[in-house]
Amino acid sequence: MSYRIKREKLIYAVYAALILSPLIVLGIQSFLVGKNLFFGVPTWSDELDYFREILSFRSEGFSFNGSLFAGHEAALGPFGAHSFSPILAWGFYSLFSWSEHSILICNLILLCASYAVFVLINKPRGSKLFFVCLLACIYSPLYLYLYTSMMEVPIYAFTIVYFSFLYRYHTYQTKLMGALMIVAGAFVTLLRMPYIVLLLPAILSLTGYKLNKKAIRNLIIYVVAFLITYKIYNLFCADYPDWVTHRISEAPGIIGKIKVVYSNTLTNIKRYFSFSSTPAQVTLRYVYGFTILLFLIKSLFRVNNKKLEFKFEGKAFSMFVMLGGLFAIMVSLYDIKDYRDYRTFGIVLFFSLLYLFTEKKGDMVYKYIGVFFVLVLFLTSFSEGLTKDRVIVRKAITYDAFEKNFSDEDLKGKAIGATWDINWEDVGLLKSIPAELGYKVFIEGEEIPYLDSVDYVLSTYKYMENHTELSEKLEFMFDVDRKYLVYKVK
């Protein structure tokens, strides 16, 4: 067998490994933690909200009554704090089946398919293929969420598809490829609005990264289109009282709103440069910050004969603006705490590293720095115990008390409320509640003013013992296996 044939077989084997890398990585993780992570079910509040929204949508279309927080409803439609993004991400999969494992399975399919798109469109070889495989296998902000039902995983998948079109457009600037990259980037934005920044390199690529009249026109269209889309998106999005945007809207006058933004920015900057978070969180924050600087330097200098010389590069500068733009959004309008910034920064950082590793004539020193960043993120991820609270079951326990005690006339157009303490770690409960019923979560301390927004209340013995004042507003209906209590609102 000739060397060329052997080389081709090896390349196709690496392609297969890249495409199947999500399954391989999750299999290795399962072995290391001693749990079959392929049987992970929605556990965190966001995951449970995604699962329930699709469950209701699959059964009732857009006629279900559902919102994450009672009293905080979307202006249009039944969607909660995540708007229609879950429908875009997983709605197609729900047409075939829907179970407690469906989001995880669908996420893995999407990731594998996205790598297949990248391979088919761009056919990377050599160092480019090696670097992309390295990123796919050990990029911790991605693999720490492979076993979850979080939205981040499909966003990674569609970001890879978007990058595939953008990368192809750099080589063959056809109208079709240009249109595909814009559509793919816009779809990522609809999954989560801050990722509008990902579209910036695509917008600038349409004019060869030159700031001319056409580029300025495109940027104006880009900004106006986003503002219109953001307004429409929010019509279908239930307000979340902890959001900075909610506090801004509630603040009186322009000065009051500016004070909220200033205070939030100052708090987030302090958190960003503190070492009070976990090693993985702190590492990603600093890696992200250094990546912004890296692309600024790359946009202004290149290495020539082991010397730095000034040369402006539009592509790298667009990446610098993209990274910096998300940083500005996060510190001013979002939160640098818990894993909120870790999840959000991780996706844009992944995109920028994909660009760095696949650049055709990039200086290798920048690629090696990118590899160093990936390795540092990988090494600090071992301290994370995200699987410790991960529920792993083959089939979630369901409760038939709802089917026995609700009649058909009880269900249509009704809503059920739940106290905050039972929203976690019970996907079986959400499966049991009839899909026709909206599932609305009361915020601790806000349940009394918002009882008029629901028809039933689902609670626990402990909670009701601590809130005896609710007894005069509620009529007991039935209990659920001595775990939960269901009341009708008087």
mmCIF file with all atom_site columns, C-alpha atoms in Angstrom, residues 127-220:
data_model
loop_
_atom_site.group_PDB
_atom_site.id
_atom_site.type_symbol
_atom_site.label_atom_id
_atom_site.label_alt_id
_atom_site.label_comp_id
_atom_site.label_asym_id
_atom_site.label_entity_id
_atom_site.label_seq_id
_atom_site.pdbx_PDB_ins_code
_atom_site.Cartn_x
_atom_site.Cartn_y
_atom_site.Cartn_z
_atom_site.occupancy
_atom_site.B_iso_or_equiv
_atom_site.pdbx_formal_charge
_atom_site.auth_seq_id
_atom_site.auth_comp_id
_atom_site.auth_asym_id
_atom_site.auth_atom_id
_atom_site.pdbx_PDB_model_num
ATOM 1  C CA . SER A 1 127 ? -2.066  20.968 11.446 1.00 0.00 ? 127 SER A CA 1
ATOM 2  C CA . LYS A 1 128 ? -5.517  22.497 10.962 1.00 0.00 ? 128 LYS A CA 1
ATOM 3  C CA . LEU A 1 129 ? -7.166  19.109 11.419 1.00 0.00 ? 129 LEU A CA 1
ATOM 4  C CA . PHE A 1 130 ? -4.980  18.313 14.425 1.00 0.00 ? 130 PHE A CA 1
ATOM 5  C CA . PHE A 1 131 ? -5.792  21.593 16.169 1.00 0.00 ? 131 PHE A CA 1
ATOM 6  C CA . VAL A 1 132 ? -9.543  21.264 15.540 1.00 0.00 ? 132 VAL A CA 1
ATOM 7  C CA . CYS A 1 133 ? -9.523  17.688 16.915 1.00 0.00 ? 133 CYS A CA 1
ATOM 8  C CA . LEU A 1 134 ? -7.641  18.896 19.980 1.00 0.00 ? 134 LEU A CA 1
ATOM 9  C CA . LEU A 1 135 ? -10.234 21.620 20.520 1.00 0.00 ? 135 LEU A CA 1
ATOM 10 C CA . ALA A 1 136 ? -13.135 19.191 20.055 1.00 0.00 ? 136 ALA A CA 1
ATOM 11 C CA . CYS A 1 137 ? -11.747 16.669 22.539 1.00 0.00 ? 137 CYS A CA 1
ATOM 12 C CA . ILE A 1 138 ? -10.357 18.708 25.427 1.00 0.00 ? 138 ILE A CA 1
ATOM 13 C CA . TYR A 1 139 ? -12.137 22.071 25.328 1.00 0.00 ? 139 TYR A CA 1
ATOM 14 C CA . SER A 1 140 ? -13.534 21.951 28.861 1.00 0.00 ? 140 SER A CA 1
ATOM 15 C CA . PRO A 1 141 ? -16.265 24.655 28.591 1.00 0.00 ? 141 PRO A CA 1
ATOM 16 C CA . LEU A 1 142 ? -17.910 22.342 26.039 1.00 0.00 ? 142 LEU A CA 1
ATOM 17 C CA . TYR A 1 143 ? -17.340 18.881 27.467 1.00 0.00 ? 143 TYR A CA 1
ATOM 18 C CA . LEU A 1 144 ? -18.414 19.932 30.980 1.00 0.00 ? 144 LEU A CA 1
ATOM 19 C CA . TYR A 1 145 ? -21.909 20.373 29.523 1.00 0.00 ? 145 TYR A CA 1
ATOM 20 C CA . LEU A 1 146 ? -22.058 17.349 27.209 1.00 0.00 ? 146 LEU A CA 1
ATOM 21 C CA . TYR A 1 147 ? -24.038 15.333 29.774 1.00 0.00 ? 147 TYR A CA 1
ATOM 22 C CA . THR A 1 148 ? -26.523 18.116 30.488 1.00 0.00 ? 148 THR A CA 1
ATOM 23 C CA . SER A 1 149 ? -29.690 19.304 28.772 1.00 0.00 ? 149 SER A CA 1
ATOM 24 C CA . MET A 1 150 ? -28.418 22.869 28.609 1.00 0.00 ? 150 MET A CA 1
ATOM 25 C CA . MET A 1 151 ? -28.865 25.214 25.655 1.00 0.00 ? 151 MET A CA 1
ATOM 26 C CA . GLU A 1 152 ? -25.103 25.756 25.396 1.00 0.00 ? 152 GLU A CA 1
ATOM 27 C CA . VAL A 1 153 ? -24.556 22.449 23.582 1.00 0.00 ? 153 VAL A CA 1
ATOM 28 C CA . PRO A 1 154 ? -26.788 23.168 20.544 1.00 0.00 ? 154 PRO A CA 1
ATOM 29 C CA . ILE A 1 155 ? -25.352 26.684 20.450 1.00 0.00 ? 155 ILE A CA 1
ATOM 30 C CA . TYR A 1 156 ? -21.877 25.161 20.103 1.00 0.00 ? 156 TYR A CA 1
ATOM 31 C CA . ALA A 1 157 ? -23.222 22.921 17.342 1.00 0.00 ? 157 ALA A CA 1
ATOM 32 C CA . PHE A 1 158 ? -24.788 25.713 15.300 1.00 0.00 ? 158 PHE A CA 1
ATOM 33 C CA . THR A 1 159 ? -21.754 27.931 15.953 1.00 0.00 ? 159 THR A CA 1
ATOM 34 C CA . ILE A 1 160 ? -19.587 25.253 14.308 1.00 0.00 ? 160 ILE A CA 1
ATOM 35 C CA . VAL A 1 161 ? -21.969 25.190 11.331 1.00 0.00 ? 161 VAL A CA 1
ATOM 36 C CA . TYR A 1 162 ? -21.852 28.987 11.128 1.00 0.00 ? 162 TYR A CA 1
ATOM 37 C CA . PHE A 1 163 ? -18.051 28.955 11.297 1.00 0.00 ? 163 PHE A CA 1
ATOM 38 C CA . SER A 1 164 ? -17.924 26.301 8.553  1.00 0.00 ? 164 SER A CA 1
ATOM 39 C CA . PHE A 1 165 ? -19.766 28.614 6.163  1.00 0.00 ? 165 PHE A CA 1
ATOM 40 C CA . LEU A 1 166 ? -17.692 31.631 7.196  1.00 0.00 ? 166 LEU A CA 1
ATOM 41 C CA . TYR A 1 167 ? -14.437 29.716 6.744  1.00 0.00 ? 167 TYR A CA 1
ATOM 42 C CA . ARG A 1 168 ? -15.581 28.498 3.322  1.00 0.00 ? 168 ARG A CA 1
ATOM 43 C CA . TYR A 1 169 ? -16.588 32.036 2.343  1.00 0.00 ? 169 TYR A CA 1
ATOM 44 C CA . HIS A 1 170 ? -13.039 33.225 3.036  1.00 0.00 ? 170 HIS A CA 1
ATOM 45 C CA . THR A 1 171 ? -11.879 30.853 0.260  1.00 0.00 ? 171 THR A CA 1
ATOM 46 C CA . TYR A 1 172 ? -14.802 30.916 -2.171 1.00 0.00 ? 172 TYR A CA 1
ATOM 47 C CA . GLN A 1 173 ? -16.723 34.152 -1.895 1.00 0.00 ? 173 GLN A CA 1
ATOM 48 C CA . THR A 1 174 ? -19.962 32.993 -3.476 1.00 0.00 ? 174 THR A CA 1
ATOM 49 C CA . LYS A 1 175 ? -23.349 34.560 -2.791 1.00 0.00 ? 175 LYS A CA 1
ATOM 50 C CA . LEU A 1 176 ? -24.720 31.217 -1.638 1.00 0.00 ? 176 LEU A CA 1
ATOM 51 C CA . MET A 1 177 ? -22.000 30.743 0.971  1.00 0.00 ? 177 MET A CA 1
ATOM 52 C CA . GLY A 1 178 ? -22.389 34.350 2.087  1.00 0.00 ? 178 GLY A CA 1
ATOM 53 C CA . ALA A 1 179 ? -26.124 33.887 2.543  1.00 0.00 ? 179 ALA A CA 1
ATOM 54 C CA . LEU A 1 180 ? -25.644 30.592 4.416  1.00 0.00 ? 180 LEU A CA 1
ATOM 55 C CA . MET A 1 181 ? -23.186 32.081 6.903  1.00 0.00 ? 181 MET A CA 1
ATOM 56 C CA . ILE A 1 182 ? -25.533 35.018 7.637  1.00 0.00 ? 182 ILE A CA 1
ATOM 57 C CA . VAL A 1 183 ? -28.522 32.703 8.131  1.00 0.00 ? 183 VAL A CA 1
ATOM 58 C CA . ALA A 1 184 ? -26.518 30.352 10.369 1.00 0.00 ? 184 ALA A CA 1
ATOM 59 C CA . GLY A 1 185 ? -25.161 33.241 12.439 1.00 0.00 ? 185 GLY A CA 1
ATOM 60 C CA . ALA A 1 186 ? -28.645 34.732 12.803 1.00 0.00 ? 186 ALA A CA 1
ATOM 61 C CA . PHE A 1 187 ? -29.951 31.354 13.988 1.00 0.00 ? 187 PHE A CA 1
ATOM 62 C CA . VAL A 1 188 ? -27.279 31.224 16.717 1.00 0.00 ? 188 VAL A CA 1
ATOM 63 C CA . THR A 1 189 ? -28.386 34.709 17.791 1.00 0.00 ? 189 THR A CA 1
ATOM 64 C CA . LEU A 1 190 ? -32.007 33.545 18.091 1.00 0.00 ? 190 LEU A CA 1
ATOM 65 C CA . LEU A 1 191 ? -30.880 30.790 20.440 1.00 0.00 ? 191 LEU A CA 1
ATOM 66 C CA . ARG A 1 192 ? -29.330 33.418 22.728 1.00 0.00 ? 192 ARG A CA 1
ATOM 67 C CA . MET A 1 193 ? -29.302 37.129 21.999 1.00 0.00 ? 193 MET A CA 1
ATOM 68 C CA . PRO A 1 194 ? -25.774 38.095 23.257 1.00 0.00 ? 194 PRO A CA 1
ATOM 69 C CA . TYR A 1 195 ? -24.315 35.969 20.470 1.00 0.00 ? 195 TYR A CA 1
ATOM 70 C CA . ILE A 1 196 ? -25.196 38.679 17.994 1.00 0.00 ? 196 ILE A CA 1
ATOM 71 C CA . VAL A 1 197 ? -21.481 39.505 18.323 1.00 0.00 ? 197 VAL A CA 1
ATOM 72 C CA . LEU A 1 198 ? -20.641 36.288 16.438 1.00 0.00 ? 198 LEU A CA 1
ATOM 73 C CA . LEU A 1 199 ? -22.140 37.777 13.280 1.00 0.00 ? 199 LEU A CA 1
ATOM 74 C CA . LEU A 1 200 ? -19.691 40.690 13.208 1.00 0.00 ? 200 LEU A CA 1
ATOM 75 C CA . PRO A 1 201 ? -16.872 38.818 11.387 1.00 0.00 ? 201 PRO A CA 1
ATOM 76 C CA . ALA A 1 202 ? -19.378 37.614 8.785  1.00 0.00 ? 202 ALA A CA 1
ATOM 77 C CA . ILE A 1 203 ? -20.744 41.137 8.224  1.00 0.00 ? 203 ILE A CA 1
ATOM 78 C CA . LEU A 1 204 ? -17.235 42.531 7.751  1.00 0.00 ? 204 LEU A CA 1
ATOM 79 C CA . SER A 1 205 ? -16.160 39.617 5.563  1.00 0.00 ? 205 SER A CA 1
ATOM 80 C CA . LEU A 1 206 ? -18.724 40.696 2.957  1.00 0.00 ? 206 LEU A CA 1
ATOM 81 C CA . THR A 1 207 ? -16.528 43.724 2.220  1.00 0.00 ? 207 THR A CA 1
ATOM 82 C CA . GLY A 1 208 ? -13.188 42.007 2.634  1.00 0.00 ? 208 GLY A CA 1
ATOM 83 C CA . TYR A 1 209 ? -12.822 43.425 6.167  1.00 0.00 ? 209 TYR A CA 1
ATOM 84 C CA . LYS A 1 210 ? -12.401 46.915 4.727  1.00 0.00 ? 210 LYS A CA 1
ATOM 85 C CA . LEU A 1 211 ? -14.184 49.854 6.339  1.00 0.00 ? 211 LEU A CA 1
ATOM 86 C CA . ASN A 1 212 ? -15.742 51.427 3.245  1.00 0.00 ? 212 ASN A CA 1
ATOM 87 C CA . LYS A 1 213 ? -19.211 52.775 2.458  1.00 0.00 ? 213 LYS A CA 1
ATOM 88 C CA . LYS A 1 214 ? -20.585 49.318 1.840  1.00 0.00 ? 214 LYS A CA 1
ATOM 89 C CA . ALA A 1 215 ? -19.192 48.093 5.164  1.00 0.00 ? 215 ALA A CA 1
ATOM 90 C CA . ILE A 1 216 ? -20.751 51.027 7.031  1.00 0.00 ? 216 ILE A CA 1
ATOM 91 C CA . ARG A 1 217 ? -24.095 50.330 5.327  1.00 0.00 ? 217 ARG A CA 1
ATOM 92 C CA . ASN A 1 218 ? -23.867 46.661 6.293  1.00 0.00 ? 218 ASN A CA 1
ATOM 93 C CA . LEU A 1 219 ? -23.038 47.541 9.900  1.00 0.00 ? 219 LEU A CA 1
ATOM 94 C CA . ILE A 1 220 ? -26.034 49.892 10.100 1.00 0.00 ? 220 ILE A CA 1
#
